Coordinates of C-alpha atoms and ligand atoms in Angstrom, one line a residue:
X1 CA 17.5 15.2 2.3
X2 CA 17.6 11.6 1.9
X3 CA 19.9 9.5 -0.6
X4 CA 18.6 6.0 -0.3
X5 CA 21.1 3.2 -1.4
X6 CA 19.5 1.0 -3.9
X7 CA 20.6 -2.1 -4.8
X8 CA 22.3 -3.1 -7.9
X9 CA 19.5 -4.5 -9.3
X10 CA 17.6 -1.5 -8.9
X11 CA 19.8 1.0 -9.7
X12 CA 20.6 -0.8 -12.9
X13 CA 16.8 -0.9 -13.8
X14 CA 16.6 2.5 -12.9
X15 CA 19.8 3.5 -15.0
X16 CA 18.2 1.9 -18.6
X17 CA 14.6 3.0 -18.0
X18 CA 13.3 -0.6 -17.3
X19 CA 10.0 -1.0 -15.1
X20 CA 10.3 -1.3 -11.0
X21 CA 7.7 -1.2 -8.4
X22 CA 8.4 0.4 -4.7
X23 CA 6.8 -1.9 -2.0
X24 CA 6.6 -1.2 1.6
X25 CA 7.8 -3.0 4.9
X26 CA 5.5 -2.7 7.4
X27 CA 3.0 -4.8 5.7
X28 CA 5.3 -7.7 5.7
X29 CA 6.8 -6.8 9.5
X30 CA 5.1 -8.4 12.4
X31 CA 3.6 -5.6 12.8
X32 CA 1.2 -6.1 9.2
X33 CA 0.9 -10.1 9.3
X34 CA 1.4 -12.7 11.5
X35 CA 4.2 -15.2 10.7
X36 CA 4.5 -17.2 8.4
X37 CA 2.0 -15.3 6.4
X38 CA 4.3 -12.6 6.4
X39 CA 6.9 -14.2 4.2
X40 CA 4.7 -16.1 2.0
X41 CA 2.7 -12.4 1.3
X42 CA 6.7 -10.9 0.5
X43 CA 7.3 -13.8 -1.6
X44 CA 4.3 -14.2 -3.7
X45 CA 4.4 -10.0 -3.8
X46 CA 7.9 -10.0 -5.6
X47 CA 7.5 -12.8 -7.4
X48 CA 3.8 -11.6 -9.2
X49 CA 6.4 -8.2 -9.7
X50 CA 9.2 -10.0 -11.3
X51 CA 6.4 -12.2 -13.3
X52 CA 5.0 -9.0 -14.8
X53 CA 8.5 -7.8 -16.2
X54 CA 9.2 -5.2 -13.6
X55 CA 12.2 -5.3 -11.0
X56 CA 10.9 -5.5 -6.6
X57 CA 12.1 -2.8 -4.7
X58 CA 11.4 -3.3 -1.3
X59 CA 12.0 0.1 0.7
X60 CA 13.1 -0.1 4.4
X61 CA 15.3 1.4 7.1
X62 CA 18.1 -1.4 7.7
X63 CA 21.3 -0.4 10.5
X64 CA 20.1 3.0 9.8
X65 CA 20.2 3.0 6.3
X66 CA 17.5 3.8 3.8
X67 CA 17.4 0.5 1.3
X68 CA 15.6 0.1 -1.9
X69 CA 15.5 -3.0 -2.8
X70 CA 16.5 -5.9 -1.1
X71 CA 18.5 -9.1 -1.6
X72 CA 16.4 -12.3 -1.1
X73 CA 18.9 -13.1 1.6
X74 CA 18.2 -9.8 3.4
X75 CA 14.2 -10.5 3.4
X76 CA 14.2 -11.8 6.9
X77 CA 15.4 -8.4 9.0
X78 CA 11.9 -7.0 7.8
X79 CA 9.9 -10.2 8.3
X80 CA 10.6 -10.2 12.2
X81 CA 10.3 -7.1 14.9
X82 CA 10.4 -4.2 12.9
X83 CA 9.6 -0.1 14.7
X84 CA 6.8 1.2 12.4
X85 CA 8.3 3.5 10.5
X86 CA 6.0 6.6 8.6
X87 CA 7.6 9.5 6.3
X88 CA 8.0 11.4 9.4
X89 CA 10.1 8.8 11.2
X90 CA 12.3 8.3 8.5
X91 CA 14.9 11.2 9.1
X92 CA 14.7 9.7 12.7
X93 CA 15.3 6.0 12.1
X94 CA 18.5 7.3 9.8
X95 CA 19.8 9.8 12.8
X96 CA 19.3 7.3 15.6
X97 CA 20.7 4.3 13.2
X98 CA 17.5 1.7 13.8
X99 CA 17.8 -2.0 13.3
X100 CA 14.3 -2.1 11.3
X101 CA 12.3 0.3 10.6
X102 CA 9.6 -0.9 8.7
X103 CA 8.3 1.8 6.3
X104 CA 4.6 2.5 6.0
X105 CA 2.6 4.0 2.7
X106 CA 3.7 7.5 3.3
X107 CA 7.9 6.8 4.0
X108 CA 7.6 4.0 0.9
X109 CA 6.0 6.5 -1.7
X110 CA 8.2 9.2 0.0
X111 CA 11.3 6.6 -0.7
X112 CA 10.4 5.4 -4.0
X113 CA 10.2 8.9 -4.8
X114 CA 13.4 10.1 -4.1
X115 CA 15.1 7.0 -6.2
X116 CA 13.3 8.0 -8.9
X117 CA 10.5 4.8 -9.0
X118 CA 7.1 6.1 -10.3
X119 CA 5.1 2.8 -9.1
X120 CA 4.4 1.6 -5.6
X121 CA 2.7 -1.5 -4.6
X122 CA 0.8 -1.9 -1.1
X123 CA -2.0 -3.9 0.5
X124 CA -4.4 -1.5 2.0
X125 CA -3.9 2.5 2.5
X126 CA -4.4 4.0 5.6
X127 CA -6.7 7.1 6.1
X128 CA -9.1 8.6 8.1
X129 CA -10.1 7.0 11.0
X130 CA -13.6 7.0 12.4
X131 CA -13.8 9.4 14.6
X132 CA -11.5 11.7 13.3
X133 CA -13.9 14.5 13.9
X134 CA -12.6 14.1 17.6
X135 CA -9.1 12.0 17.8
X136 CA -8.3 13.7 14.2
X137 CA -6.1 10.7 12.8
X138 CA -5.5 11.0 9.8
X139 CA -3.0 8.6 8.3
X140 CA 0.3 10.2 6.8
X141 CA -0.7 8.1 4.0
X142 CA -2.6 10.2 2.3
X143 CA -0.8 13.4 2.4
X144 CA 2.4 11.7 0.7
X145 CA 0.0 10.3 -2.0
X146 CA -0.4 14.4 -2.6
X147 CA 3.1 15.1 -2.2
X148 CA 4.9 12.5 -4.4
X149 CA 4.9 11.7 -8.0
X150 CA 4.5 7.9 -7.7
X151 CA 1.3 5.9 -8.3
X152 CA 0.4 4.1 -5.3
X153 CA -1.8 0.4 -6.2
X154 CA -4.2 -0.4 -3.2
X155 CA -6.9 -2.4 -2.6
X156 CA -8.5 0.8 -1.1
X157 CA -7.9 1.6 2.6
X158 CA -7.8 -0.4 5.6
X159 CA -11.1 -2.1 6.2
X160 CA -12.3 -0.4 9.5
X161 CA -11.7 3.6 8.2
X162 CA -14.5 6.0 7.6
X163 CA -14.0 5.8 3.9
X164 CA -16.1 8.4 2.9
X165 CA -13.8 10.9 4.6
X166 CA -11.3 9.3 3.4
X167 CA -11.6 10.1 -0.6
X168 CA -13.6 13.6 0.4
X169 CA -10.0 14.0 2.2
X170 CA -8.2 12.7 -1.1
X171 CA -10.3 15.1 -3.3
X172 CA -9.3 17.8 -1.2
X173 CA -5.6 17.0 -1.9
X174 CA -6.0 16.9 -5.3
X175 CA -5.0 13.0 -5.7
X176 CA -6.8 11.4 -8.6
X177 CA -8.4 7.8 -7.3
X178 CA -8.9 5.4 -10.2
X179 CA -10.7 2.2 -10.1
X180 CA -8.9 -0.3 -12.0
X181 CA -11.7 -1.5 -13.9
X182 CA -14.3 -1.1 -11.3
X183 CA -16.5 1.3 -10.4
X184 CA -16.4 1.6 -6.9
X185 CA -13.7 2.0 -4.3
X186 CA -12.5 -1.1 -2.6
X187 CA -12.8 -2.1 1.1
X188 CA -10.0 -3.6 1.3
X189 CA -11.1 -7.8 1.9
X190 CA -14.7 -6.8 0.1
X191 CA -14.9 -5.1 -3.7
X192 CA -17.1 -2.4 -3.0
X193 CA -17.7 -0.1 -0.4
X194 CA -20.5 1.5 -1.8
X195 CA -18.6 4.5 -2.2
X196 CA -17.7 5.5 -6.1
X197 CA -14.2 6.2 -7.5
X198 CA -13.7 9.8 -9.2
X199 CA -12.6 7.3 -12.1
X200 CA -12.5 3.8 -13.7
X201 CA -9.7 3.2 -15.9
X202 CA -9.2 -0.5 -18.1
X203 CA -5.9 0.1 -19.1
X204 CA -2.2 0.5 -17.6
X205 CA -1.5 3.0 -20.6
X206 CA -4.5 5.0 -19.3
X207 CA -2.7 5.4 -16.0
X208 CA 0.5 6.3 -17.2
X209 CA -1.3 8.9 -19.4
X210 CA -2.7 10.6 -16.2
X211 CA 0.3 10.4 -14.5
X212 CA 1.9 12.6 -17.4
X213 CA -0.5 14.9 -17.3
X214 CA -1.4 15.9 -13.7
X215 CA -1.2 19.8 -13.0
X216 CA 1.2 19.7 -9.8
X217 CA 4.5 18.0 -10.8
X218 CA 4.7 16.1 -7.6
X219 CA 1.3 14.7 -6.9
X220 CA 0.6 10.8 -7.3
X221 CA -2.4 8.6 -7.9
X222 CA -3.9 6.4 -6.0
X223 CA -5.0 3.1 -8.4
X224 CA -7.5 1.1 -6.6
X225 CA -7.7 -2.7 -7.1
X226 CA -10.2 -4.5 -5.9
X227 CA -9.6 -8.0 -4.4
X228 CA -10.4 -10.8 -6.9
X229 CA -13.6 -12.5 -6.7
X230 CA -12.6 -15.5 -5.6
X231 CA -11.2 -14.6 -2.6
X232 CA -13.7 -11.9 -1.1
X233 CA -14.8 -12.0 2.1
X234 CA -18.7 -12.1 2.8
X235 CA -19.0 -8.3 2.9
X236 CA -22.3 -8.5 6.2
X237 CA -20.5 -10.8 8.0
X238 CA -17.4 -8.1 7.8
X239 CA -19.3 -5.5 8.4
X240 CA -20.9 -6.8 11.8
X241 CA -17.4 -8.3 12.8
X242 CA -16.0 -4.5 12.4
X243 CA -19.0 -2.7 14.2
X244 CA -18.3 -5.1 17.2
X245 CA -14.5 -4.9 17.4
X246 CA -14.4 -1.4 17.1
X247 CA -17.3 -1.1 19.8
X248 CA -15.1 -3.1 21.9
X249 CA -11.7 -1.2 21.5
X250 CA -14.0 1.9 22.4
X251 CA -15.3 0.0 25.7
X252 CA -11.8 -1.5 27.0
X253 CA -9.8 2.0 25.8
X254 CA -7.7 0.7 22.8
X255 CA -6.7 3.2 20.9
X256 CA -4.4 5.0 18.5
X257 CA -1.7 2.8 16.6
X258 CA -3.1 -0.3 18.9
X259 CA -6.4 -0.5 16.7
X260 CA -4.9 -1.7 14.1
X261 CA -3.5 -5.4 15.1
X262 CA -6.2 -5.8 17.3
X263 CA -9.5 -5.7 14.6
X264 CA -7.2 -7.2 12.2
X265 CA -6.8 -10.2 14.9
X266 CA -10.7 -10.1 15.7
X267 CA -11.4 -10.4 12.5
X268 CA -9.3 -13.3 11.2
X269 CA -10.3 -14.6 14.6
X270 CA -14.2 -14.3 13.4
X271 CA -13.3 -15.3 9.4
X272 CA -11.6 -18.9 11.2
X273 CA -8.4 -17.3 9.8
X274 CA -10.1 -16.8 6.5
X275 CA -8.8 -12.7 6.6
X276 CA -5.5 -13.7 5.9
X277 CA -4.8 -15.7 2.5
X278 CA -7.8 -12.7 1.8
X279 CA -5.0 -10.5 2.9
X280 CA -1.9 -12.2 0.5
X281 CA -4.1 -12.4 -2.7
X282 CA -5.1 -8.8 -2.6
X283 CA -1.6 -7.6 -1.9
X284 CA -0.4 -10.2 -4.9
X285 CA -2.8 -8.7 -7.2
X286 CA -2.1 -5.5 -6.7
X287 CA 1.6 -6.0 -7.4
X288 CA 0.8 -7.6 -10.5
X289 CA -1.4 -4.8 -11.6
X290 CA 1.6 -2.4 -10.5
X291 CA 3.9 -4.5 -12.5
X292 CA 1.6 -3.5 -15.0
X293 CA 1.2 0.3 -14.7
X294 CA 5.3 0.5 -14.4
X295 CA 5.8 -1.3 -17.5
X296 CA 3.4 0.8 -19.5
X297 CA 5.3 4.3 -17.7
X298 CA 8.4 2.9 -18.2
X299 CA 7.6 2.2 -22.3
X300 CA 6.5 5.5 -22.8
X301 CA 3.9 4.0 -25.2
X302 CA 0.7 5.9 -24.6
X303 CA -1.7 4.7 -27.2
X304 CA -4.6 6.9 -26.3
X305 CA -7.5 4.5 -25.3
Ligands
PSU401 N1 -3.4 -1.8 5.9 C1 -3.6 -3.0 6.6 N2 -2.6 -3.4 7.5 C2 -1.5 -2.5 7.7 C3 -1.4 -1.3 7.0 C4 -2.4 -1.0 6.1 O1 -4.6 -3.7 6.4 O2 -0.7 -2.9 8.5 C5 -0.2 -0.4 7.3 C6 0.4 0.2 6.0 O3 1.8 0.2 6.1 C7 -0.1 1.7 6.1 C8 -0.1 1.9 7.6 O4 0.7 2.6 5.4 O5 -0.7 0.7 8.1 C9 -0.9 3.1 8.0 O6 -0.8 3.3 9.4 P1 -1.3 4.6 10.1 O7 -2.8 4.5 10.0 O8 -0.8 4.6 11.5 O9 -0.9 5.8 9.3
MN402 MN1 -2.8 7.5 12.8

């Protein structure tokens, strides 16, 4: 099994019981967000952590080590070329010693895990795609949300997934999806999709109650944030942006992991780059409400409503 090296600062957070949030890599990599958007996104990320009285732990593979929690000077091996790394690459990155491995949803919360960290901050989750009736791809994402006991904070799923399927799929696991103080789960640049949460929550103690009390001892949460007002995108012209990007990675044959950076890139494209400071305040906010939820765990304070 794995044995991640934290850093100091972590381990010593860890050690007294004080609050830390897991983040992942990838979303930070090249392979999440163009540069320099990249390093602003880590930078305001860790700092809205640190703000909220909880210690950053930034998971990666580095020289073929899993880290948790990185030194400020270290920041920059994940914010260039970086090999997507999910749960099930992890074991691989560490056996073939990678430079970068840039861990995903599913190798964070399966990271965070293992050190011991209960809260996990990330942009947008991935999950079923459309079309998963055929291609069946299904992010990894969702079933280390159901294997892990961590609380994942997301600003829902990535904005072109069928999300429908994707909390029937969630239900199915058995992972709880609460809307932080919202009623409906988020679409990632937009607030709503339309589609209702199982449950809205308004506090951080109310989350760290449910993650007590859940039946399987290593199942998570998934918290949904959604983006603040101010910076939504105008949900119909989203909409119409997404129907024709992925109508034309269906006509020129992108597919699989390429989807991804190409709508993302049609979209801030169609938004005049508007997609992307979208993109760093939802990510900020959400590790400011994860700051939040690992505070209230790590207090063990659970005034009841
Ligand atoms: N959401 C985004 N951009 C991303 C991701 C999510 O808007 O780059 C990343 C996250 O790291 C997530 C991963 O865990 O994509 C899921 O990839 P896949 O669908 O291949 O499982
Ligand atoms: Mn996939």
């Amino acid at each position: 099994m794995i044995s991640p090296r934290c850093s100091e600062e972590v381990a010593d957070a860890l050690d007294a019981g004080r609050a830390v949030v897991a983040m992942e890599s990838t979303i930070y990599s090249e392979l999440g967000l163009p540069s320099p958007a990249n390093a602003e996104a880590l930078r305001r990320c860790v700092a809205a952590i640190r703000d909220g009285g909880a210690v950053p732990a930034v998971t990666a593979v580095i020289d073929g080590i899993v880290r948790v929690g990185l030194d400020d000077d270290e920041h920059h091996r994940i914010l260039g070329p970086a090999r997507k790394a999910a749960e099930r690459d992890v074991a691989v990155a560490v056996a073939q010693g990678w430079d970068v491995g840039a861990t995903t949803v599913s190798a964070s919360v399966a990271i965070a895990a293992s050190a011991g960290i209960s809260v996990f901050a990330t942009g947008g989750l991935g999950g079923v795609h459309r079309g998963a009736e055929t291609t069946g791809d299904v992010s990894a994402d969702l079933d280390a949300l159901a294997a892990h006991h961590v609380v994942s904070v997301s600003a829902g799923a990535k904005a072109f997934l069928d999300l429908a399927r994707t909390l029937e799929h969630l239900e199915t696991a058995g992972v709880p999806v609460l809307g932080w103080r919202h009623d409906d789960f988020p679409a990632f640049y937009v607030r709503s999709s339309g589609l209702p949460v199982a449950h809205r929550v308004e506090t951080a103690a109310e989350v760290a109650r449910v993650f007590d009390n859940l039946t399987r001892p290593s199942t998570g949460i998934l918290l949904t944030v959604p983006i603040p007002v101010d910076d939504e995108l105008d949900p119909d012209e989203l909409a119409s942006v997404l129907d024709a990007a992925l109508a034309e990675c269906d006509a020129s044959g992108i597919t699989g992991a390429a989807i991804t950076p190409f709508v993302l890139g049609r979209i801030a494209a169609a938004t005049d780059g508007g997609s992307i400071p979208a993109n760093l305040a939802l990510a900020e906010n959400n590790a400011r409400v994860a700051a939040e939820v690992a505070v209230a765990i790590a207090s063990g304070d659970r005034p009841r409503g």
